[in-house]
């Protein structure tokens, strides 16, 4: 398959001209006006191509190109168009546009296909506005209830459901994708491996599991000048010590274990008061369920032990968990074969990032394609991928869709 490069580039640039920040980053937060503008364009292009368009109750958009066999299960390809604040140009968005272009290329080539070919734009994959991430795909997979998602609020107290209605993208539950022959997600790697090795294609075999924890350490707020060091119950000192120890423990646990503390807030947040309470977030990732559970246990034990030593206490709540994903062997093989036939350098790789594919993998045979990220930069304005790699990824997507149409998955 050979895509229409000019069309793909023009459309990607059009959407990436929406809500550009001063640093040249993207600001299409889920269910915002910028997200609506991008969605409206996507729907117009689907309809222009003769696809039927439907929207589910989580706001996910599906464009469907009819196949020859009405009894065949559909094959879905896609990702998401929402971004992080001041985010990158290709994270998620490439998968939607590559999927759309791949389906149009197949149709325009005259190639015959039995299954309906479907492209999906999942809602709120990033979790930047409504926490946690991957809310729409997670609801499809039975991880969340619709009402729980509807009641998620952003930092201004605005509800998910209210924004869905406001921008006109609250559809019907019956439109959810719950059955398909296969789901394929093209994506930028968001890491440095492919770029560093000079490899054009990542054949994604699975993804790390993710555990999200909220930690609140309680000590005793007191005067900064009159409270002797020996009498202090400093919540910030306990948090700092705990963060240092759980980081070292994660390193000792071994690769591919990673830990991130992305948010830390001390209260009462005064320069001359010993902090009485500190909140910090934890993002833990590992590639097996058993290892993830053990790493989480060790992390919690270290925090509680540290707090006990320093006269403080800790409350730890798990706000999110995504199981490690092992992708479908047939889809992985199809990607591998298509890359070889296209003459692309390729390697098998595990995704360190969470994707909608992780949840969809629970209900539908799933696979992913990675294209390189220059210097591994992502979730920032510096996120970039060579144009030739984007083209190859879109063409590879078309080749894989055709292979999957003929396969028993």
XYZ file of C-alpha atoms in Angstrom, residues 4-378:
375
model
C -1.592 9.788 -0.102
C 1.218 11.625 1.701
C -0.035 15.089 0.795
C -3.485 14.366 2.227
C -2.087 12.909 5.447
C 0.300 15.803 5.966
C -2.308 18.466 5.220
C -4.810 16.944 7.628
C -2.297 16.420 10.427
C -1.071 19.982 10.094
C -4.647 21.261 10.091
C -5.484 19.658 13.431
C -2.077 20.499 14.872
C -2.815 24.166 14.160
C -5.577 24.082 16.789
C -4.773 25.512 20.250
C -1.009 25.854 19.820
C 0.849 27.096 22.917
C 3.553 29.779 23.059
C 6.154 26.981 23.187
C 4.656 25.408 20.015
C 3.021 22.626 22.025
C -0.462 21.173 21.671
C -3.331 22.001 24.074
C -6.224 19.762 23.012
C -7.401 18.684 26.456
C -10.191 16.110 26.478
C -13.682 17.523 25.814
C -12.391 21.083 25.516
C -13.332 23.441 22.691
C -10.052 22.533 20.977
C -10.904 18.832 21.237
C -14.345 19.534 19.762
C -12.793 21.376 16.816
C -10.481 18.451 16.109
C -13.340 15.962 16.477
C -15.528 17.912 14.065
C -12.770 17.838 11.446
C -12.237 14.109 11.918
C -15.952 13.397 11.512
C -16.099 15.544 8.370
C -13.218 13.578 6.821
C -14.846 10.262 7.729
C -18.118 11.314 6.152
C -16.318 12.695 3.087
C -14.760 9.236 2.625
C -18.174 7.551 2.703
C -17.731 6.071 6.158
C -20.633 5.729 8.552
C -19.944 7.569 11.820
C -21.170 6.701 15.286
C -20.397 7.999 18.774
C -20.711 6.029 22.002
C -21.773 7.164 25.461
C -18.176 7.928 26.484
C -17.705 10.214 23.472
C -15.532 7.851 21.427
C -15.904 8.359 17.672
C -15.968 5.419 15.250
C -15.776 5.714 11.469
C -16.723 2.538 9.583
C -15.871 1.502 6.022
C -18.110 -1.384 5.040
C -16.575 -4.708 4.065
C -18.023 -7.431 1.823
C -19.117 -9.863 4.537
C -21.879 -8.596 6.799
C -21.289 -11.514 9.190
C -17.591 -10.806 9.680
C -16.451 -9.045 12.840
C -14.944 -5.582 12.254
C -11.250 -4.781 12.404
C -10.546 -1.604 14.349
C -7.553 0.730 14.226
C -7.061 3.956 16.146
C -5.847 5.856 19.178
C -6.729 9.277 20.638
C -6.572 12.976 19.721
C -6.545 14.571 23.189
C -3.166 15.862 24.363
C -1.281 16.722 27.508
C -1.069 20.426 28.446
C 1.618 21.857 26.154
C 1.927 18.352 24.711
C 3.403 16.896 21.557
C 2.235 16.779 17.938
C 2.016 13.017 17.423
C 1.198 11.230 20.702
C -2.062 9.402 20.065
C -2.997 11.660 17.166
C -0.728 9.790 14.743
C -2.622 6.552 15.417
C -5.975 8.101 14.522
C -4.705 9.750 11.366
C -2.621 6.745 10.280
C -5.672 4.546 10.793
C -7.931 6.812 8.758
C -5.396 7.190 5.965
C -4.721 3.436 5.900
C -8.422 2.649 5.475
C -8.823 5.292 2.740
C -5.746 3.914 0.961
C -7.139 0.374 1.045
C -10.504 1.554 -0.290
C -8.982 3.693 -3.041
C -6.608 0.903 -4.117
C -9.552 -1.324 -4.992
C -8.361 -4.044 -2.625
C -11.147 -6.328 -1.438
C -11.765 -6.807 2.272
C -14.393 -8.847 4.098
C -14.448 -7.214 7.532
C -15.670 -3.695 8.148
C -12.621 -1.471 8.684
C -13.104 0.908 11.570
C -11.068 3.833 12.929
C -11.583 4.933 16.556
C -10.774 8.138 18.427
C -10.929 7.249 22.130
C -11.888 9.923 24.662
C -9.591 11.130 27.472
C -6.704 8.727 26.931
C -4.247 11.150 28.497
C -6.020 11.689 31.798
C -4.629 15.222 31.790
C -8.020 16.803 32.384
C -10.081 13.967 33.871
C -8.220 11.469 36.075
C -7.423 8.612 35.573
C -6.275 8.086 31.975
C -7.919 5.871 29.359
C -11.425 6.451 30.714
C -13.340 5.645 27.518
C -11.422 2.511 26.539
C -11.465 1.428 30.172
C -15.255 1.732 30.267
C -15.526 -0.282 27.051
C -13.429 -3.006 28.664
C -15.491 -3.035 31.865
C -12.807 -1.438 34.045
C -14.987 1.564 34.953
C -18.723 2.190 35.151
C -20.211 4.903 32.985
C -21.602 6.835 35.952
C -18.254 6.790 37.745
C -16.627 8.252 34.628
C -19.418 10.804 34.145
C -18.772 12.090 37.672
C -15.010 12.633 37.152
C -14.240 16.326 37.596
C -11.419 18.486 36.289
C -9.525 20.939 38.505
C -12.324 23.476 38.072
C -15.000 21.054 39.217
C -16.468 20.503 35.732
C -17.937 17.017 35.194
C -16.985 14.707 32.330
C -20.613 14.082 31.359
C -21.457 17.782 31.340
C -18.594 18.499 28.943
C -19.598 15.588 26.708
C -23.039 17.134 26.354
C -21.718 20.676 25.947
C -19.524 19.815 22.949
C -22.192 17.548 21.450
C -20.409 14.217 21.708
C -22.467 12.176 24.151
C -23.617 9.225 22.066
C -25.221 5.883 22.832
C -23.968 2.934 24.874
C -25.025 0.624 22.039
C -22.316 2.185 19.877
C -19.438 1.005 22.061
C -16.852 -1.263 20.463
C -17.054 -4.470 22.499
C -16.587 -7.104 19.793
C -14.089 -7.086 16.942
C -11.820 -9.443 15.092
C -8.799 -7.333 16.003
C -7.734 -3.951 17.346
C -4.527 -2.332 16.044
C -2.995 0.822 17.508
C -0.228 2.638 15.616
C 1.708 4.991 17.912
C 4.929 6.894 18.326
C 7.235 5.042 20.707
C 7.514 7.936 23.198
C 10.848 6.454 24.214
C 14.416 6.479 22.827
C 14.967 2.811 21.923
C 14.046 2.748 18.217
C 15.669 6.107 17.483
C 18.874 5.186 19.299
C 19.143 1.902 17.417
C 18.220 3.425 14.038
C 15.249 1.066 13.687
C 12.134 2.066 11.745
C 9.457 -0.142 13.298
C 8.630 -1.393 16.763
C 6.666 -4.646 16.860
C 4.926 -4.190 20.196
C 4.466 -7.428 22.121
C 2.823 -5.933 25.206
C 2.824 -3.077 27.704
C 3.921 -2.519 31.275
C 1.266 -2.598 33.958
C 0.627 0.633 35.831
C -0.348 1.250 39.451
C -1.246 4.782 40.565
C -1.082 5.642 44.271
C -2.101 8.737 46.238
C -0.010 9.185 49.391
C -0.819 11.611 52.211
C 1.681 11.912 55.074
C 0.439 13.554 58.262
C 2.768 15.120 60.794
C 2.416 18.185 62.971
C 2.414 21.780 61.749
C 4.421 24.015 64.073
C 6.471 27.207 64.323
C 9.646 27.211 62.222
C 11.672 29.107 64.803
C 10.454 27.864 68.158
C 10.145 24.125 67.434
C 13.456 22.309 68.161
C 14.561 19.768 65.570
C 14.194 17.001 68.153
C 10.500 17.850 68.645
C 9.451 18.054 65.021
C 7.064 15.772 63.172
C 7.848 17.188 59.741
C 5.642 15.658 57.067
C 7.808 17.014 54.237
C 10.987 15.477 55.656
C 9.166 12.145 55.959
C 7.895 12.448 52.374
C 11.348 13.335 51.044
C 12.953 10.416 52.854
C 10.236 8.020 51.717
C 10.509 9.163 48.088
C 14.268 8.646 48.165
C 13.934 5.159 49.636
C 11.190 3.933 47.300
C 13.198 5.188 44.333
C 16.249 3.194 45.433
C 14.059 0.154 46.047
C 12.627 0.395 42.529
C 16.127 0.522 41.048
C 17.139 -2.496 43.114
C 13.945 -4.301 42.030
C 15.402 -4.341 38.525
C 14.383 -3.369 35.005
C 11.877 -2.722 33.584
C 10.508 -1.446 36.930
C 10.068 2.350 37.026
C 8.659 4.768 39.599
C 7.648 8.404 39.217
C 6.543 11.004 41.756
C 4.937 13.617 39.546
C 3.104 15.731 42.131
C 4.048 16.867 45.633
C 2.166 19.410 47.760
C 3.003 20.527 51.291
C 0.520 22.162 53.664
C 0.000 24.701 55.109
C 2.521 25.913 52.500
C 4.067 28.716 54.548
C 7.786 29.524 54.620
C 7.860 29.709 58.420
C 5.692 26.730 59.362
C 6.875 23.127 59.680
C 4.759 21.229 57.121
C 1.983 19.289 58.813
C 0.709 17.402 55.788
C 2.198 16.381 52.448
C 0.548 14.743 49.453
C 2.541 13.056 46.699
C 1.667 10.830 43.758
C 3.258 7.539 42.772
C 3.255 5.947 39.309
C 4.637 2.379 39.387
C 5.190 0.274 36.267
C 6.274 -3.323 35.695
C 5.756 -6.034 33.113
C 4.178 -8.843 35.192
C 1.164 -8.915 37.510
C 3.064 -10.735 40.251
C 5.995 -8.340 40.082
C 3.715 -5.313 40.079
C 1.892 -6.541 43.187
C 5.184 -7.179 44.992
C 6.652 -3.814 44.011
C 3.495 -2.062 45.219
C 3.656 -3.937 48.552
C 7.334 -3.078 49.053
C 6.677 0.564 48.211
C 3.852 0.848 50.740
C 5.860 -0.944 53.443
C 8.806 1.427 52.975
C 6.572 4.502 53.245
C 4.899 3.274 56.431
C 8.257 2.281 57.982
C 9.785 5.657 57.130
C 6.849 7.536 58.617
C 7.008 5.504 61.832
C 10.691 6.365 62.217
C 9.969 10.096 61.823
C 6.859 10.398 63.999
C 4.387 10.717 61.128
C 1.679 8.558 59.587
C 0.729 7.733 56.003
C -2.517 7.053 54.168
C -2.058 5.335 50.804
C -4.849 4.842 48.282
C -4.702 3.132 44.908
C -6.520 5.399 42.461
C -5.809 3.419 39.309
C -4.451 0.137 38.027
C -3.876 -1.166 34.517
C -2.742 -4.777 34.237
C 0.342 -5.632 32.172
C -0.709 -6.453 28.617
C 0.462 -9.325 26.423
C -0.670 -8.684 22.860
C -2.160 -11.214 20.461
C 0.444 -13.482 18.842
C -1.260 -13.489 15.431
C -1.369 -9.686 15.285
C 2.261 -9.461 16.421
C 3.199 -11.923 13.643
C 1.247 -9.951 11.037
C 3.114 -6.763 11.977
C 6.417 -8.630 11.840
C 5.657 -10.114 8.407
C 4.386 -6.841 6.969
C 7.462 -4.960 8.177
C 9.745 -7.572 6.589
C 7.839 -7.475 3.299
C 8.116 -3.693 3.282
C 11.867 -3.915 3.948
C 11.689 -2.021 7.249
C 14.199 -2.560 10.008
C 12.174 -3.790 12.975
C 12.460 -5.132 16.500
C 10.118 -6.472 19.153
C 9.531 -4.076 22.024
C 7.426 -3.703 25.183
C 5.619 -0.415 25.675
C 6.480 1.484 28.838
C 3.573 3.873 28.302
C -0.082 3.151 28.877
C -2.340 3.121 25.812
C -5.988 2.470 25.043
C -4.725 -0.819 23.611
C -3.926 -1.995 27.153
C -7.607 -1.960 28.167
C -8.989 -3.038 24.788
C -6.634 -6.022 24.969
C -8.882 -7.340 27.770
C -11.835 -7.821 25.390
C -10.473 -7.853 21.812
C -7.331 -9.397 20.223
C -4.927 -6.448 20.175
C -1.587 -5.333 18.788
C 0.440 -2.160 18.332
C 2.922 -0.635 15.877
C 5.576 1.836 17.038
C 7.376 4.412 14.936
C 10.515 6.094 16.347
C 10.457 9.201 18.542
C 13.459 11.458 17.980
C 15.562 11.390 21.168
C 12.621 9.717 22.906
C 10.958 13.063 23.647
C 7.215 12.974 24.363
